[in-house]
C-alpha atoms as a PDB file:
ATOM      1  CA  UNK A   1     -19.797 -50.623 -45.821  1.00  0.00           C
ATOM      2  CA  UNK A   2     -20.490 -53.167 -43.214  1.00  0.00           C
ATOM      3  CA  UNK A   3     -22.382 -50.641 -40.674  1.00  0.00           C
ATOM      4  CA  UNK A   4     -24.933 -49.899 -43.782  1.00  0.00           C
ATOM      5  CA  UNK A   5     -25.806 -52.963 -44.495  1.00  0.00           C
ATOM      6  CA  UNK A   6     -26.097 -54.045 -40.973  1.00  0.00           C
ATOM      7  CA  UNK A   7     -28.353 -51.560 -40.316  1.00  0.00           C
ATOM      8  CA  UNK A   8     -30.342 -52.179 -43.647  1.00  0.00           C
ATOM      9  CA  UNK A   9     -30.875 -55.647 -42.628  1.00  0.00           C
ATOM     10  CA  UNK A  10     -32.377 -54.845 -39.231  1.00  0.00           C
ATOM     11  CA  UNK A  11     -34.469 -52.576 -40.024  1.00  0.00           C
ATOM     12  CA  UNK A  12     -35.874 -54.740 -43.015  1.00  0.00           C
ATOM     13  CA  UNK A  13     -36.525 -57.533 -40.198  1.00  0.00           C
ATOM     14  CA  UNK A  14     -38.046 -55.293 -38.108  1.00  0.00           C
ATOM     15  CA  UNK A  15     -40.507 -53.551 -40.318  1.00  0.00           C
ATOM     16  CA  UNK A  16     -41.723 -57.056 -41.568  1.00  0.00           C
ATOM     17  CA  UNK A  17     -43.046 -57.384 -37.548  1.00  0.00           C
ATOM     18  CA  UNK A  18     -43.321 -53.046 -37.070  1.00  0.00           C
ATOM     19  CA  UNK A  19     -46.206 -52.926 -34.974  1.00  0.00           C
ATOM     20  CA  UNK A  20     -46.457 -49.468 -35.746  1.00  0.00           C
ATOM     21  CA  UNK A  21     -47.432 -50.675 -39.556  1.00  0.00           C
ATOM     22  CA  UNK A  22     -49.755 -47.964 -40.007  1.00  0.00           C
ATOM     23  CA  UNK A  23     -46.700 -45.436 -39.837  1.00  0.00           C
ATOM     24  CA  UNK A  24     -44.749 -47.609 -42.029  1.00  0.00           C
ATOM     25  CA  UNK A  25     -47.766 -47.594 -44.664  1.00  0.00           C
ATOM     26  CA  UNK A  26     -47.663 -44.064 -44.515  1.00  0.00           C
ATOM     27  CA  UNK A  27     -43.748 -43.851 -45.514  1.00  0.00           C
ATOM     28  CA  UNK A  28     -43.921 -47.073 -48.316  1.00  0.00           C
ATOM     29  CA  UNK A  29     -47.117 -44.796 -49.915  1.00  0.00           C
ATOM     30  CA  UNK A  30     -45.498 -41.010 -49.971  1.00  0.00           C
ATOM     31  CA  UNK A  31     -42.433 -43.024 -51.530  1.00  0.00           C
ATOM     32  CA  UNK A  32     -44.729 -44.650 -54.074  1.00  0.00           C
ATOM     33  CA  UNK A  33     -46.420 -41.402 -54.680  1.00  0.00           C
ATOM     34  CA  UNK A  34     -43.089 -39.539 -54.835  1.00  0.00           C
ATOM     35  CA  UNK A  35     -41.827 -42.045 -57.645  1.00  0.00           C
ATOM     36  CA  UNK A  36     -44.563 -41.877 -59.906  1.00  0.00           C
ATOM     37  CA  UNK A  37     -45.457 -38.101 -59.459  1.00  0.00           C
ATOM     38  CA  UNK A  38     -41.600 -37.703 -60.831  1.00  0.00           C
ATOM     39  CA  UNK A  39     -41.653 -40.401 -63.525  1.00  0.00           C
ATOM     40  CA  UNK A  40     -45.238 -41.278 -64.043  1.00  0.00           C
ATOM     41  CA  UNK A  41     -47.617 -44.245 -63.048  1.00  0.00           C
ATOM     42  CA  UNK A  42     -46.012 -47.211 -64.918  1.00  0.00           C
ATOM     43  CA  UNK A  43     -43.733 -49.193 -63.172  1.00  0.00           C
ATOM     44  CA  UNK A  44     -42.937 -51.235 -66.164  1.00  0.00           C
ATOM     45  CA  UNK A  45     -40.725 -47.262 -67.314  1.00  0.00           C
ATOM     46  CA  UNK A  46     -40.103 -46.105 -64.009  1.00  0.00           C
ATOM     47  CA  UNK A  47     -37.487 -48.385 -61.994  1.00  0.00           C
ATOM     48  CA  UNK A  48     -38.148 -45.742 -59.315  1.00  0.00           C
ATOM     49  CA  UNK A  49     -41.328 -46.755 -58.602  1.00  0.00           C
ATOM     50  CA  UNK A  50     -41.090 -50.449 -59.460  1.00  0.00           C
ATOM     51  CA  UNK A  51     -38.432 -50.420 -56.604  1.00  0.00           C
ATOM     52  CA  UNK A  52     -40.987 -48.497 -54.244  1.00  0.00           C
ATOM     53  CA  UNK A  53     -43.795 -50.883 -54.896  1.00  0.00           C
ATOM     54  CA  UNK A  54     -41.486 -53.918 -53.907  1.00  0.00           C
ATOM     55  CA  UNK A  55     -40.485 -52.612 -51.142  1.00  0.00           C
ATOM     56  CA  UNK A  56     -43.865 -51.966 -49.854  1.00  0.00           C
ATOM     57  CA  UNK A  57     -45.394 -55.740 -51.119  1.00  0.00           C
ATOM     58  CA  UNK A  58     -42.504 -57.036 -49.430  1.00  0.00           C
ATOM     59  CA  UNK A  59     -44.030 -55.275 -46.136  1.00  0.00           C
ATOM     60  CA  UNK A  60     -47.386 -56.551 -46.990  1.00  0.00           C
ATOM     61  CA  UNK A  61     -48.701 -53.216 -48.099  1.00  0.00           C
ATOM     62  CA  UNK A  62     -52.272 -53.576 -49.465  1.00  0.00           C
ATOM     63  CA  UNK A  63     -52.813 -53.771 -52.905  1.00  0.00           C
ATOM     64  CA  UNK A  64     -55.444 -50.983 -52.298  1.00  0.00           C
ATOM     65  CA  UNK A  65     -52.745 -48.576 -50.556  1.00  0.00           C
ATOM     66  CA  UNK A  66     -50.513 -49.147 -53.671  1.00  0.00           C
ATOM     67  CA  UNK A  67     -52.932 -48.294 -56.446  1.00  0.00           C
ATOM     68  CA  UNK A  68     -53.909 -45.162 -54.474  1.00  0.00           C
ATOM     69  CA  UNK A  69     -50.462 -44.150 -53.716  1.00  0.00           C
ATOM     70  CA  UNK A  70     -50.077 -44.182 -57.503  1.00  0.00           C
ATOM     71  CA  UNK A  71     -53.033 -42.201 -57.805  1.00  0.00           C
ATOM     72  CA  UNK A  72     -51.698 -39.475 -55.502  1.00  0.00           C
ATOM     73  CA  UNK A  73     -48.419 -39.227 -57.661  1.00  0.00           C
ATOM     74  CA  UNK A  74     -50.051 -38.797 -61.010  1.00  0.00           C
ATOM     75  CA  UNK A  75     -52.619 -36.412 -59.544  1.00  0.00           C
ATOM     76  CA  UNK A  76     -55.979 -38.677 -60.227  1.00  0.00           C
ATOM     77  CA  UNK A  77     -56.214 -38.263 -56.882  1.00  0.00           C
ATOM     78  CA  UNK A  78     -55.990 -35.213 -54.670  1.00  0.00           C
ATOM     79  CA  UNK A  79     -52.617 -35.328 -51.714  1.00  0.00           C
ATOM     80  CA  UNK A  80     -50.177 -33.899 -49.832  1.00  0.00           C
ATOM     81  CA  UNK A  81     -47.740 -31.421 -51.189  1.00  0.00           C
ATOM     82  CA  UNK A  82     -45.023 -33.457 -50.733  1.00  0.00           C
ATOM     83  CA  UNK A  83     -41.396 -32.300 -50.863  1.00  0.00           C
ATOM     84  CA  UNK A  84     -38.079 -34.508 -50.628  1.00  0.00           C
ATOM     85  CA  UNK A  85     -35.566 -32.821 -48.446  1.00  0.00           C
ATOM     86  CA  UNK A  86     -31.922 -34.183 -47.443  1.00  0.00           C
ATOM     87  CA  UNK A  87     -30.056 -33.017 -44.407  1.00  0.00           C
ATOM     88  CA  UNK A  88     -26.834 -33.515 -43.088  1.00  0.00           C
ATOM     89  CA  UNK A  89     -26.244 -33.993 -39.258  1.00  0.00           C
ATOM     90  CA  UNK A  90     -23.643 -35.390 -36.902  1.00  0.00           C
ATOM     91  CA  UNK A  91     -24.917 -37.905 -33.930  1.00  0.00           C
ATOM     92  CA  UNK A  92     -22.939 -38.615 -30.793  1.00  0.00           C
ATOM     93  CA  UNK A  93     -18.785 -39.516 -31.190  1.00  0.00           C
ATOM     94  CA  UNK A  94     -19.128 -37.890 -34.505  1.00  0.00           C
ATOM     95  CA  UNK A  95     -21.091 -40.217 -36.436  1.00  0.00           C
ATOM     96  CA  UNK A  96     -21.989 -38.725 -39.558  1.00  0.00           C
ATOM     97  CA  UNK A  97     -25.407 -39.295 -41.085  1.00  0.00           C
ATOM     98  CA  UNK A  98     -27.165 -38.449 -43.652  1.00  0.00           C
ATOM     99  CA  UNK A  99     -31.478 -38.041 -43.170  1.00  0.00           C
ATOM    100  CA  UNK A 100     -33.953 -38.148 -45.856  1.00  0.00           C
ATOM    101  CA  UNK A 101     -37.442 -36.815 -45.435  1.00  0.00           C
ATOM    102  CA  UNK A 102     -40.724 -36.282 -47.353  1.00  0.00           C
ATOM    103  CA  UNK A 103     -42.741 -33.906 -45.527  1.00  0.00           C
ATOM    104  CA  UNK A 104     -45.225 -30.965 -46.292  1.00  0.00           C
ATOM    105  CA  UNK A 105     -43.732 -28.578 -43.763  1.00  0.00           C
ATOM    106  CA  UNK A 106     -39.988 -28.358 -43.853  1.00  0.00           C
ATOM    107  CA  UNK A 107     -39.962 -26.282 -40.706  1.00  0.00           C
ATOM    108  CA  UNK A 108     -42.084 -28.878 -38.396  1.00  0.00           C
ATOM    109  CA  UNK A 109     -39.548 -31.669 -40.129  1.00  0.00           C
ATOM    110  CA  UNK A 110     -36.230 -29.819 -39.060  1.00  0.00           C
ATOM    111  CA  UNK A 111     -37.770 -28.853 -35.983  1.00  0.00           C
ATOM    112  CA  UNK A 112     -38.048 -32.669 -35.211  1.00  0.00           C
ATOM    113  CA  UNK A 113     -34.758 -33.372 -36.280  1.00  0.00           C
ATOM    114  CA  UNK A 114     -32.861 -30.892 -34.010  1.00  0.00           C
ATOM    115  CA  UNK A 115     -35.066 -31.764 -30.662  1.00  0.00           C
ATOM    116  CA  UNK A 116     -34.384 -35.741 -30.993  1.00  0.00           C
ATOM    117  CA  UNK A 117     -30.326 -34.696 -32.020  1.00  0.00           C
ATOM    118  CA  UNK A 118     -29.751 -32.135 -29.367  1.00  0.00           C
ATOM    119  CA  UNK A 119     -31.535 -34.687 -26.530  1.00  0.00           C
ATOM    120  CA  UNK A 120     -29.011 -37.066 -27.935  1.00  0.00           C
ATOM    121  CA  UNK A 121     -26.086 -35.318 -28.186  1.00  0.00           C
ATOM    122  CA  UNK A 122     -26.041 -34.916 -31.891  1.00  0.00           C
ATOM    123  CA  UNK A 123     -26.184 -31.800 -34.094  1.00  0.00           C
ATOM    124  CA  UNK A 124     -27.679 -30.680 -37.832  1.00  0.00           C
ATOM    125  CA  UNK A 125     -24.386 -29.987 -40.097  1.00  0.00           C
ATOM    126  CA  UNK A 126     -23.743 -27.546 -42.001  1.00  0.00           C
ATOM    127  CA  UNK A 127     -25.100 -28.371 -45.854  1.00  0.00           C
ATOM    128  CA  UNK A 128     -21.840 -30.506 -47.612  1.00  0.00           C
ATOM    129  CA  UNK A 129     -20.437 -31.064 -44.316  1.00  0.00           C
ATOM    130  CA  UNK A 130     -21.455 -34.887 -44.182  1.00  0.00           C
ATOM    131  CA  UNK A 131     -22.488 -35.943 -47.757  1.00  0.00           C
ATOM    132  CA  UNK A 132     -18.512 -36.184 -49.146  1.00  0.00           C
ATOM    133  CA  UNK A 133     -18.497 -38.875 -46.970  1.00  0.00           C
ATOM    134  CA  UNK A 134     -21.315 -41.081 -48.857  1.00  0.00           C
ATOM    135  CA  UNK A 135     -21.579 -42.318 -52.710  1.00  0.00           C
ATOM    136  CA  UNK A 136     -25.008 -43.183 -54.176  1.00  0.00           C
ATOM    137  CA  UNK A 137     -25.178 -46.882 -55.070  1.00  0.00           C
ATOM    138  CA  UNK A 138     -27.296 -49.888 -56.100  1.00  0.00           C
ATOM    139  CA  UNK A 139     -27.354 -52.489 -53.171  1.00  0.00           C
ATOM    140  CA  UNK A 140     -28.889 -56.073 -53.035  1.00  0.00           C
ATOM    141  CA  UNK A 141     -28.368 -58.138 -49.227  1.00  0.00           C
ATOM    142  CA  UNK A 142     -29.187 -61.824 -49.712  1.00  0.00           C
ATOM    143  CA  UNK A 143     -29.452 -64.442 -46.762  1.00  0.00           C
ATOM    144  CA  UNK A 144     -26.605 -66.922 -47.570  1.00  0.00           C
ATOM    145  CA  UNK A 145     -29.141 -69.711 -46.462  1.00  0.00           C
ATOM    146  CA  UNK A 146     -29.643 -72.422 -49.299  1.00  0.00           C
ATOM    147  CA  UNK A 147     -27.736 -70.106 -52.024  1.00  0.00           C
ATOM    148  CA  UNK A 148     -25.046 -70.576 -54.002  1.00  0.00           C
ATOM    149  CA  UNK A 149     -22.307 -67.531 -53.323  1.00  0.00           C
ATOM    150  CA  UNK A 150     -20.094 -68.126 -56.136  1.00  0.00           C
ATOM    151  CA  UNK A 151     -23.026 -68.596 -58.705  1.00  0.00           C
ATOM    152  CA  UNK A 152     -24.484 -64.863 -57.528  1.00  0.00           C
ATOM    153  CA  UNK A 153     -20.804 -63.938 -57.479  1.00  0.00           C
ATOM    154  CA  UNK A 154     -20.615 -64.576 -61.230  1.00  0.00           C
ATOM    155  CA  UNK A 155     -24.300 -63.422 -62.170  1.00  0.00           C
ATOM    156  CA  UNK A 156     -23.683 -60.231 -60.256  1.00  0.00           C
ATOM    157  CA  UNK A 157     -20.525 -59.453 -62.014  1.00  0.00           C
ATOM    158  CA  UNK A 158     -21.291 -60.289 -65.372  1.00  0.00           C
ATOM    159  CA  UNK A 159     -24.607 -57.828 -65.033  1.00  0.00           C
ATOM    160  CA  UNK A 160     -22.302 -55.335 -63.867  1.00  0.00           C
ATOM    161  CA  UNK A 161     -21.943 -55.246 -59.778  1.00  0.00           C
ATOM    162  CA  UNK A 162     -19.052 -53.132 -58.819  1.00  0.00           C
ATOM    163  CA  UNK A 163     -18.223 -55.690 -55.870  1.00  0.00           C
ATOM    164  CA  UNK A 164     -19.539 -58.403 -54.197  1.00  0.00           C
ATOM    165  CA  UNK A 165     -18.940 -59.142 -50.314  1.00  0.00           C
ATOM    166  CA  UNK A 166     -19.681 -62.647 -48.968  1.00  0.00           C
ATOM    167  CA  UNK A 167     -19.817 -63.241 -45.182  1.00  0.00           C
ATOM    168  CA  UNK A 168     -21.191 -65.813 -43.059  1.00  0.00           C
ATOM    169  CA  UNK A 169     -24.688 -63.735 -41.917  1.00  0.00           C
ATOM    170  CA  UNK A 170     -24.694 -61.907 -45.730  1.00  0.00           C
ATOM    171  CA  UNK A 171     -24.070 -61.697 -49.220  1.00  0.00           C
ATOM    172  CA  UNK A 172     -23.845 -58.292 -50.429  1.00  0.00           C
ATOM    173  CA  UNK A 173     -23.917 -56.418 -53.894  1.00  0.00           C
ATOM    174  CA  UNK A 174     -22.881 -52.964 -54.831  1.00  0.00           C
ATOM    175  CA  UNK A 175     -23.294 -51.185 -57.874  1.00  0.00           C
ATOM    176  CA  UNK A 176     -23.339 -48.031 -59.550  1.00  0.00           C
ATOM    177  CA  UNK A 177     -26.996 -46.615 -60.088  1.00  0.00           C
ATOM    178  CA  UNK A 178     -26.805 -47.365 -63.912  1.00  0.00           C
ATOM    179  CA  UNK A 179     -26.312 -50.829 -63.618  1.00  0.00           C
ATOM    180  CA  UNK A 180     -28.707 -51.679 -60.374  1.00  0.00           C
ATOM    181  CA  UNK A 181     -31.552 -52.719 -62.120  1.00  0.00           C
ATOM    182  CA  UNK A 182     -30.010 -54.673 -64.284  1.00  0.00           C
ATOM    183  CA  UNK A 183     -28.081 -56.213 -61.676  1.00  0.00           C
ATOM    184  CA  UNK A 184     -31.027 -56.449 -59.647  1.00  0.00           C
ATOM    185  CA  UNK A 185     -33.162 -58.295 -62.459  1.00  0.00           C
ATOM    186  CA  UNK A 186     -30.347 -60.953 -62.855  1.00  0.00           C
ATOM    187  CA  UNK A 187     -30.325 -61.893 -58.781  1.00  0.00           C
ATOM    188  CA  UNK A 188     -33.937 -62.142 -59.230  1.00  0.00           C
ATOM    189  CA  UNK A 189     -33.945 -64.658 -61.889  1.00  0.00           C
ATOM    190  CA  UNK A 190     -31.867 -66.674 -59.776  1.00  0.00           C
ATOM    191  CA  UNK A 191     -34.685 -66.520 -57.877  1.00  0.00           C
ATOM    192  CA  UNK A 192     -32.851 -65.769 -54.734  1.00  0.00           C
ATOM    193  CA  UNK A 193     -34.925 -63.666 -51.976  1.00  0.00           C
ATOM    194  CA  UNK A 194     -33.711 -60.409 -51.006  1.00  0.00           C
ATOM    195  CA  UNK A 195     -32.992 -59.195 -47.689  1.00  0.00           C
ATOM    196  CA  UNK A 196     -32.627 -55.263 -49.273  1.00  0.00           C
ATOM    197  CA  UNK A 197     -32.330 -54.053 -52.855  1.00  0.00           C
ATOM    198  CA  UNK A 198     -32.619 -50.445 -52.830  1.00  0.00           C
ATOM    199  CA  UNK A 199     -30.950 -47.225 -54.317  1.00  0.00           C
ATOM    200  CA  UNK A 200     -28.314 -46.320 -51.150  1.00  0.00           C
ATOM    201  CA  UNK A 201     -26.128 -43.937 -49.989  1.00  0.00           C
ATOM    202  CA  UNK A 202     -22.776 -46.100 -48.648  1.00  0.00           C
ATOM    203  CA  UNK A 203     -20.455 -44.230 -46.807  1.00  0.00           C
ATOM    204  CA  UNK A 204     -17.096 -44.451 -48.260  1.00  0.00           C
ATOM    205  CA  UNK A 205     -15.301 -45.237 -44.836  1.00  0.00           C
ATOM    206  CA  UNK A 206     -16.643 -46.081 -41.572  1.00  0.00           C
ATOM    207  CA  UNK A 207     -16.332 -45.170 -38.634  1.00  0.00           C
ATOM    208  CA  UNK A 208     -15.491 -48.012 -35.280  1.00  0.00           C
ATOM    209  CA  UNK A 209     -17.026 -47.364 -32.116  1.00  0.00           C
ATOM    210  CA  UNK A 210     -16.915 -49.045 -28.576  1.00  0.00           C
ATOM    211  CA  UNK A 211     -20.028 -51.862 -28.371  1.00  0.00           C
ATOM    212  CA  UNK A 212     -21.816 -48.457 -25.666  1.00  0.00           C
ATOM    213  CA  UNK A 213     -21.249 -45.970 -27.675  1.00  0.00           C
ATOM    214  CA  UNK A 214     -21.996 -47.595 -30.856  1.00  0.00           C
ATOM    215  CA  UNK A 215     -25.554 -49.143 -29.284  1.00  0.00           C
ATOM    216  CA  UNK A 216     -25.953 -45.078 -28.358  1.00  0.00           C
ATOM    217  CA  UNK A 217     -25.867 -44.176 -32.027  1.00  0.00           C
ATOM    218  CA  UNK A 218     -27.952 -46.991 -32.900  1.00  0.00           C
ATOM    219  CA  UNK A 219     -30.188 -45.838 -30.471  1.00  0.00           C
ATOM    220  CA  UNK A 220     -30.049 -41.966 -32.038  1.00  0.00           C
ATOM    221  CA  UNK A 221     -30.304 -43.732 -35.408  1.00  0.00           C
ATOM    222  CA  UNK A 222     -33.862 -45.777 -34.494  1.00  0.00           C
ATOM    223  CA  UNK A 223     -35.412 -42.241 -32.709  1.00  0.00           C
ATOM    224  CA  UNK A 224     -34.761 -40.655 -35.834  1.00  0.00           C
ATOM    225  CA  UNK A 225     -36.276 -42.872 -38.329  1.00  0.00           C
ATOM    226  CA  UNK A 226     -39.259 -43.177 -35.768  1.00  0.00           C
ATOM    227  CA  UNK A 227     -40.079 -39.664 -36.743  1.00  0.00           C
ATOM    228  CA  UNK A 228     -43.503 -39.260 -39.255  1.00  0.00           C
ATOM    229  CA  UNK A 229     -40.931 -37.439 -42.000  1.00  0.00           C
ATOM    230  CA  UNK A 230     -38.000 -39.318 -41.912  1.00  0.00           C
ATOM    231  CA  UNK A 231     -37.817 -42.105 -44.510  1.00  0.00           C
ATOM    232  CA  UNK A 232     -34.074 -43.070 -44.260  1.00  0.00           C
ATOM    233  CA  UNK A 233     -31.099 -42.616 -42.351  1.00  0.00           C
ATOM    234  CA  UNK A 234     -28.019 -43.404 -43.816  1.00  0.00           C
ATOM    235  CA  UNK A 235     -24.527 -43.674 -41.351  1.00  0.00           C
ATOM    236  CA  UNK A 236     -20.882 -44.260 -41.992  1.00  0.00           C
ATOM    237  CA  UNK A 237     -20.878 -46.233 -37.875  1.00  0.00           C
ATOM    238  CA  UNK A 238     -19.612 -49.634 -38.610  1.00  0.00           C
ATOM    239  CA  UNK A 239     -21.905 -52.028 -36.373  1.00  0.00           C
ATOM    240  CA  UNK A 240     -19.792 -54.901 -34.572  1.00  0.00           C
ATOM    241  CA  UNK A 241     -21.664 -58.551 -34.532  1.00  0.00           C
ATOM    242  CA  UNK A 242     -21.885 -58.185 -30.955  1.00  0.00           C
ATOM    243  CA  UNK A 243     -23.415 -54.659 -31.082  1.00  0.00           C
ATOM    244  CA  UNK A 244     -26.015 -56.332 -33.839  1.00  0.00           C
ATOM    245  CA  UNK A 245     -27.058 -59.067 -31.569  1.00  0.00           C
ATOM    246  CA  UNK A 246     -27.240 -56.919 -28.151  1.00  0.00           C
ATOM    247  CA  UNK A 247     -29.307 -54.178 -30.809  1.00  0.00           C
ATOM    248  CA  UNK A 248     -31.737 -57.124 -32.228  1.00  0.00           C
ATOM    249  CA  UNK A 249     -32.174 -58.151 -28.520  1.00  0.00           C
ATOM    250  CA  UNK A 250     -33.192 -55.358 -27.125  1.00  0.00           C
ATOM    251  CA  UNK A 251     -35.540 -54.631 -29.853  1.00  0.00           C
END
């Protein structure tokens, strides 16, 4: 699991400084809008969208953006014709991935998907190929700074985490997708500060790379996500320390 949350964790840091926020905006509002066209305007009944709207304060997403976002979703206000689309692919050393879009033309999105993969040496998989290898799950990444590990330890497991991993850079949560927000809502009334609480797709194994080739896939990974469509990526590559530091570096 540790390559997930790895990545997770970077790419949180890095969209809190994205220079590109204007992109990012664009991804945090079709999400919004996704959510509440799908379970209406009210985040206070639809976790979905509560979860989307955190995500995108926590990137300093105008209030305005939000609200209109919303809008979009519940159809107060005209949008795209969005459509969520998963596909499977392989990237180099047979990393498997799975790549989640929102898009209004499924052919420009897979279109953009093969030409970064096939530069890269990756491939699109065939449908099933990849997603055996992943479970949906609730995840929470807290910053072990200042925190007490064995008091989210027990709040976590008593609201129902499946497991709890502490390390020295992270303290991690999993749970299944009935108990995340309840999970969720007890970590916050800690009032710890998350690093990532999202809705996931963990791989169930991971795969170990060389520090090259596994910087390569991170590098696939990053091109990917940097496309208008894609909203997440999701890997089973396990990401070294080293790899994570010469990544974060670089970026």
């Amino acid at each position: 699991m540790s390559g997930h949350s790895k990545w997770a964790t970077i790419k949180h840091k890095k969209a809190a400084t994205d220079a590109r926020r204007g992109k990012l905006f664009t991804q945090l509002a079709r999400e919004i809008t996704i959510a509440a066209r799908e379970g209406g305007g009210n985040p206070e009944f639809n976790f979905t969208l509560r979860l989307a709207i955190d995500k995108a304060k926590a990137s300093n997403m105008p209030k305005e953006n939000i609200e209109r976002a919303i809008k979009r979703g519940t159809g107060e206000l005209k949008g795209e014709d969005l459509v969520e689309v998963t596909y499977e692919a392989y990237a180099p050393y047979g990393v498997a991935l799975l790549i989640q879009v929102l898009t209004d033309n499924r052919n420009r999105s897979i279109a953009d998907l093969r030409r970064v993969l096939t530069r890269q040496g990756g491939s699109i998989a065939d449908a099933g190929a990849v997603a055996w290898q992943f479970e949906r799950k609730g995840y929470v990444a807290i910053a072990p700074n200042g925190v007490d590990a064995n008091k989210i330890f027990e709040v976590a497991v008593d609201a129902g985490a499946d497991d709890v991993v502490i390390s020295e850079n992270l303290i991690e949560v999993f749970s299944s997708p009935d108990s995340f927000q309840e999970v969720r809502q007890a970590l916050a009334d800690l009032g710890v500060e998350f690093e990532t609480a999202e809705l996931s797709m963990i791989p169930t194994n991971t795969l170990s790379l060389g520090e090259e080739e596994t910087l390569k896939v991170m590098g696939v990974i990053e091109a990917l996500e940097e496309l208008d469509d894609v909203q997440q990526v999701y890997s089973n590559l396990d990401i070294s320390d080293e790899a994570m530091a010469h990544f974060e570096a670089a970026a």
